[in-house]
Short mmCIF file of N, CA and C in Angstrom, two decimals:
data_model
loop_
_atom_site.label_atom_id
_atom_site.label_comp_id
_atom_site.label_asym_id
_atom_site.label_seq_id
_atom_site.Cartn_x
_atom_site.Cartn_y
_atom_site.Cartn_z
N UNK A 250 22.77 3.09 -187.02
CA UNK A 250 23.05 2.98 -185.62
C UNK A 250 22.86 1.55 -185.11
N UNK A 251 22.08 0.99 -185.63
CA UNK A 251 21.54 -0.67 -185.13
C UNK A 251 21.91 -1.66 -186.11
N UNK A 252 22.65 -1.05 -187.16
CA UNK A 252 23.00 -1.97 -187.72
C UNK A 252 23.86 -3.04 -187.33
N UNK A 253 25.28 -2.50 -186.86
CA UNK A 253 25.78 -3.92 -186.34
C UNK A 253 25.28 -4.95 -185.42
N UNK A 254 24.27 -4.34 -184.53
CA UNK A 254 23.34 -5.12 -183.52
C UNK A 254 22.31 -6.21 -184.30
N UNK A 255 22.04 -5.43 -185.58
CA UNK A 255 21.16 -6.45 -186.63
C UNK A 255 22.03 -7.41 -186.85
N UNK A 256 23.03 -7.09 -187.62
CA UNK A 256 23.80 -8.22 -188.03
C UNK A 256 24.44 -9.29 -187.26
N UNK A 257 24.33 -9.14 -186.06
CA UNK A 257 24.72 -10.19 -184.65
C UNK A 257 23.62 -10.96 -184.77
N UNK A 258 22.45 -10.57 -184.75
CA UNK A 258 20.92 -10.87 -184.50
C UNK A 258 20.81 -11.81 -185.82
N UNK A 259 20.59 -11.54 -186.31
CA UNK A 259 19.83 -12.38 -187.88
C UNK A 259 20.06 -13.69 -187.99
N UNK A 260 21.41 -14.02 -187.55
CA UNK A 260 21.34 -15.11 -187.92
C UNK A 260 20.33 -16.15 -187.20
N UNK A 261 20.02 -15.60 -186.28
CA UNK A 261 19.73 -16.22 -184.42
C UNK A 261 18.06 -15.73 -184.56
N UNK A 262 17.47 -14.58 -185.13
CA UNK A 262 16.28 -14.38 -184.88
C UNK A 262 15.90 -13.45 -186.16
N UNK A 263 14.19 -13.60 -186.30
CA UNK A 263 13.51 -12.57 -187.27
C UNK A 263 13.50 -11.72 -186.57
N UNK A 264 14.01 -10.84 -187.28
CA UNK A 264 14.44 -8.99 -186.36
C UNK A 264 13.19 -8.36 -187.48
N UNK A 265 12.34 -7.51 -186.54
CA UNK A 265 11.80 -6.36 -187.26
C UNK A 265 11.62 -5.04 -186.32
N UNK A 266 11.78 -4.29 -187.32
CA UNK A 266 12.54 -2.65 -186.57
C UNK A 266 11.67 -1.55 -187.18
N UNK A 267 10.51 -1.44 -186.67
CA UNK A 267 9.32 -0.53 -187.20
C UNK A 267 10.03 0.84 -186.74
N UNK A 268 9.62 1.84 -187.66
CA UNK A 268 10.00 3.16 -187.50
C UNK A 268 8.24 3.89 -187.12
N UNK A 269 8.23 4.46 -185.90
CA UNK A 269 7.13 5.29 -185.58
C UNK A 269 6.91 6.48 -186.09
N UNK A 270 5.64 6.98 -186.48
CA UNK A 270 5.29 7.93 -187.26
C UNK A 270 5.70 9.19 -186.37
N UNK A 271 6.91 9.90 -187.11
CA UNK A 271 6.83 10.95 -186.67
C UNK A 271 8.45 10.69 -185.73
N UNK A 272 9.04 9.59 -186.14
CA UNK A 272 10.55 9.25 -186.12
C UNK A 272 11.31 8.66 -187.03
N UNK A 273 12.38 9.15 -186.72
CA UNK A 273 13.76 7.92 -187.80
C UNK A 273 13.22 9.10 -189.44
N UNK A 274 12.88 8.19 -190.01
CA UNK A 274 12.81 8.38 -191.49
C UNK A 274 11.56 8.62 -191.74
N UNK A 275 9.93 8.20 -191.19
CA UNK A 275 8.47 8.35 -191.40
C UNK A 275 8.03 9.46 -191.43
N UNK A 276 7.05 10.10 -191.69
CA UNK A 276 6.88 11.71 -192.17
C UNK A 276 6.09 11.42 -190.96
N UNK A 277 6.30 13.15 -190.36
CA UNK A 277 5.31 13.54 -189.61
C UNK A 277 3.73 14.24 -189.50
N UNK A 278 2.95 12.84 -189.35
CA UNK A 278 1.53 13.43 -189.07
C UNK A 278 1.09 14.61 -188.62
N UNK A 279 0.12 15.40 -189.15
CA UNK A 279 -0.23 16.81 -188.19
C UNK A 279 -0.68 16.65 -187.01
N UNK A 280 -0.52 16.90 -185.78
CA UNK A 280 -0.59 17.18 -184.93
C UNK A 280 -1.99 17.51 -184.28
N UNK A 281 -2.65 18.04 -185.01
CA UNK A 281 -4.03 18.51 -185.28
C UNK A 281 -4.98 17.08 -185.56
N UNK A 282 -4.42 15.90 -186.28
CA UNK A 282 -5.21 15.11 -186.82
C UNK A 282 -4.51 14.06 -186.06
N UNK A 283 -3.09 13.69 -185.59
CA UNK A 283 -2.38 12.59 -184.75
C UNK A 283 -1.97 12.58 -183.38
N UNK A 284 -2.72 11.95 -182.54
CA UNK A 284 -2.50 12.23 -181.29
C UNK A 284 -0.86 11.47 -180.80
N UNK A 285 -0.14 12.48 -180.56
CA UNK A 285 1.27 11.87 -180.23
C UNK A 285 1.66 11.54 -178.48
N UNK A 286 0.36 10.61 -178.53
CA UNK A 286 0.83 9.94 -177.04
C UNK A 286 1.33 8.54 -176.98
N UNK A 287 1.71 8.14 -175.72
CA UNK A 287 2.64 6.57 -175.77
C UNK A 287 1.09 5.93 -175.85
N UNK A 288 -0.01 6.36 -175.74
CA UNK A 288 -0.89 5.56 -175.23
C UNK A 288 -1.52 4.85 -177.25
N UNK A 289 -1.61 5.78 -177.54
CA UNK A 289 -1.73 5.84 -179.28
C UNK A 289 -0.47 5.08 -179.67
N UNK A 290 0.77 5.41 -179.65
CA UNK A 290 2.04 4.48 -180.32
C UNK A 290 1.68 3.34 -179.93
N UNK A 291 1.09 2.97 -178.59
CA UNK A 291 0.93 1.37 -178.63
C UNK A 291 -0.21 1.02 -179.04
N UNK A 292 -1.02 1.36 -179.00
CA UNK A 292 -1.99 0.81 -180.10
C UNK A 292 -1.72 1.17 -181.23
N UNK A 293 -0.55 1.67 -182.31
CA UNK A 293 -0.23 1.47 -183.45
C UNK A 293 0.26 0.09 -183.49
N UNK A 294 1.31 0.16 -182.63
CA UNK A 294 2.13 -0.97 -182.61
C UNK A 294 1.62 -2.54 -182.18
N UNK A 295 0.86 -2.55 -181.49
CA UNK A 295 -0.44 -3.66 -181.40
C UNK A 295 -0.98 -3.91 -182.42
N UNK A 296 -1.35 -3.10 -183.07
CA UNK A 296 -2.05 -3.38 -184.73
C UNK A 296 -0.75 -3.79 -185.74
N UNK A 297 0.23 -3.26 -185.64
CA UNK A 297 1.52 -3.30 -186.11
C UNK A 297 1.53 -5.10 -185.85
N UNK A 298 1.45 -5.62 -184.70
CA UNK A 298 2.07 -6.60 -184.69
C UNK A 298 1.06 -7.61 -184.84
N UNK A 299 -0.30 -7.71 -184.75
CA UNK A 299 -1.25 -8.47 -185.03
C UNK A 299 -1.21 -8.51 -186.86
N UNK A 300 -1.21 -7.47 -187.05
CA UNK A 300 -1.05 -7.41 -188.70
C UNK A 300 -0.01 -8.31 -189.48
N UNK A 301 1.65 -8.31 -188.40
CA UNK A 301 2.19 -9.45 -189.25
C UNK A 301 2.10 -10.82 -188.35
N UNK A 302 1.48 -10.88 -187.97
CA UNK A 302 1.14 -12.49 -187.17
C UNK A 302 2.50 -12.11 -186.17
N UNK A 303 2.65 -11.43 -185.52
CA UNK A 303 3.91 -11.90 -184.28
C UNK A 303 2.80 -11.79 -182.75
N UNK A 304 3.11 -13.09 -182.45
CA UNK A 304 2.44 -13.66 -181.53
C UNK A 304 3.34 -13.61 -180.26
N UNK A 305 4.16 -13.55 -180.70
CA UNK A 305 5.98 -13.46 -179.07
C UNK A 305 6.88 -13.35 -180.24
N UNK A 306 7.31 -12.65 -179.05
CA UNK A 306 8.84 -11.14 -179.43
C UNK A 306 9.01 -10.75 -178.67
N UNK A 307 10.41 -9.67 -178.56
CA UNK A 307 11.03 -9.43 -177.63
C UNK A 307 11.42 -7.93 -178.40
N UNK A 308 11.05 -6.85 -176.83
CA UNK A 308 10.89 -5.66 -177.37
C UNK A 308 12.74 -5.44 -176.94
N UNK A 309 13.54 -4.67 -177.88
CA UNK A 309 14.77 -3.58 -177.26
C UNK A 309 14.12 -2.21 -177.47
N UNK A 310 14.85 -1.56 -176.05
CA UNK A 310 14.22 -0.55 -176.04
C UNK A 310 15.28 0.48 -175.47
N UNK A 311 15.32 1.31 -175.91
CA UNK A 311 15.76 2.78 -175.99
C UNK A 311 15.35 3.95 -176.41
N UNK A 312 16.04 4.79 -174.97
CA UNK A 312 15.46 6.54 -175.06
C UNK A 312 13.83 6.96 -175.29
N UNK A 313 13.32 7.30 -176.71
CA UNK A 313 11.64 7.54 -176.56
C UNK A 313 11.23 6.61 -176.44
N UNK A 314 11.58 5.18 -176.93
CA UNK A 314 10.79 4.22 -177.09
C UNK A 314 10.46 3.17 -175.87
N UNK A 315 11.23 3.70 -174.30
CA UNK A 315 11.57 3.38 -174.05
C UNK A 315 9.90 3.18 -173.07
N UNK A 316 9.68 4.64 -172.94
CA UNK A 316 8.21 4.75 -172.21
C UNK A 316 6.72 4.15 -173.17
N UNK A 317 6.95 4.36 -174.68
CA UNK A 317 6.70 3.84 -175.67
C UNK A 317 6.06 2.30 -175.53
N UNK A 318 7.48 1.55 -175.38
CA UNK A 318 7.04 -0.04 -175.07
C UNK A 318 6.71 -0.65 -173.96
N UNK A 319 6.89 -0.28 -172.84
CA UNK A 319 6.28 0.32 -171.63
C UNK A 319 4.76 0.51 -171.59
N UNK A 320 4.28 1.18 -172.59
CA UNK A 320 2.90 1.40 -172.39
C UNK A 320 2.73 0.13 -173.06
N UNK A 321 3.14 -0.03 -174.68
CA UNK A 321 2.52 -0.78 -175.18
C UNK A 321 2.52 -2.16 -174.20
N UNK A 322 3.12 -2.55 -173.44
CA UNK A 322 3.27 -3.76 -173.35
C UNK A 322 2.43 -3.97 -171.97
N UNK A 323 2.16 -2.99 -171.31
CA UNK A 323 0.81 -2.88 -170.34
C UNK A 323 -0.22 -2.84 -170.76
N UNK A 324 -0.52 -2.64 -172.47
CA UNK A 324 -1.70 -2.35 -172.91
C UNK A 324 -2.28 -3.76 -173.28
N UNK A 325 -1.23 -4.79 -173.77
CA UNK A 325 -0.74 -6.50 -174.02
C UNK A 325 -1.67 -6.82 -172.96
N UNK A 326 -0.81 -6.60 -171.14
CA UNK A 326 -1.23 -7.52 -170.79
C UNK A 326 -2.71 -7.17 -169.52
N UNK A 327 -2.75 -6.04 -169.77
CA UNK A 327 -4.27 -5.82 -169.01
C UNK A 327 -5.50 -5.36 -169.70
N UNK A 328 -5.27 -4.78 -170.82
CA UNK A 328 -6.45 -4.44 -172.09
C UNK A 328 -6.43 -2.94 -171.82
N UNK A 329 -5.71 -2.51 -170.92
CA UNK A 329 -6.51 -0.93 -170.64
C UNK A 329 -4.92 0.02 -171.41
N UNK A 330 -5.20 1.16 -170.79
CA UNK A 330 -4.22 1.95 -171.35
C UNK A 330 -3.46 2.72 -169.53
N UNK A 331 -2.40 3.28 -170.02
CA UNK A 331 -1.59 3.71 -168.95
C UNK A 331 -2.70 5.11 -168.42
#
C-alpha cells in the first residue's frame, strides 16, 4: 500500500515504517498480558525511536495510527500521557 509513497521518499529521506504489535504483519499479543491503548503504543514507539537514535522525524499518519501518533507525540512534548 505505501510502497509507491516509499519509493518517492528514499531518495529525499531515511524512511522507517514500524509495524505495531497487533497490526500489518506483527503477531498479536494477548490481551490479558498487552494493554492495547494509544497511551502504551506511544510509549512503544518512544522506546522505538530512542532505540534507533531518531532524534527528529516526521510522523505520516493514517486511520488507527492516526490517534496513535497523536498521543505519542503529546507524550514527546509534555512527559505525561493523554
Amino acid at each position: 500500500m505505501f510502497e509507491p509513497l516509499f519509493a518517492r521518499l528514499s531518495d529525499h529521506y531515511h524512511l522507517v515504517a514500524p509495524d505495531y504489535p497487533g497490526f500489518g504483519h506483527s503477531d498479536w499479543p494477548d490481551p490479558k498480558t498487552f494493554a492495547y491503548t494509544f497511551d502504551h503504543y506511544a510509549e512503544i514507539m518512544n522506546h522505538f525511536t530512542e532505540a534507533l537514535g531518531l532524534s527528529r522525524y516526521a510522523l505520516y499518519m493514517q486511520d488507527t495510527a492516526a490517534p496513535l501518533a497523536f498521543a505519542w507525540h503529546w507524550r514527546i512534548r509534555t512527559g505525561s500521557r493523554l
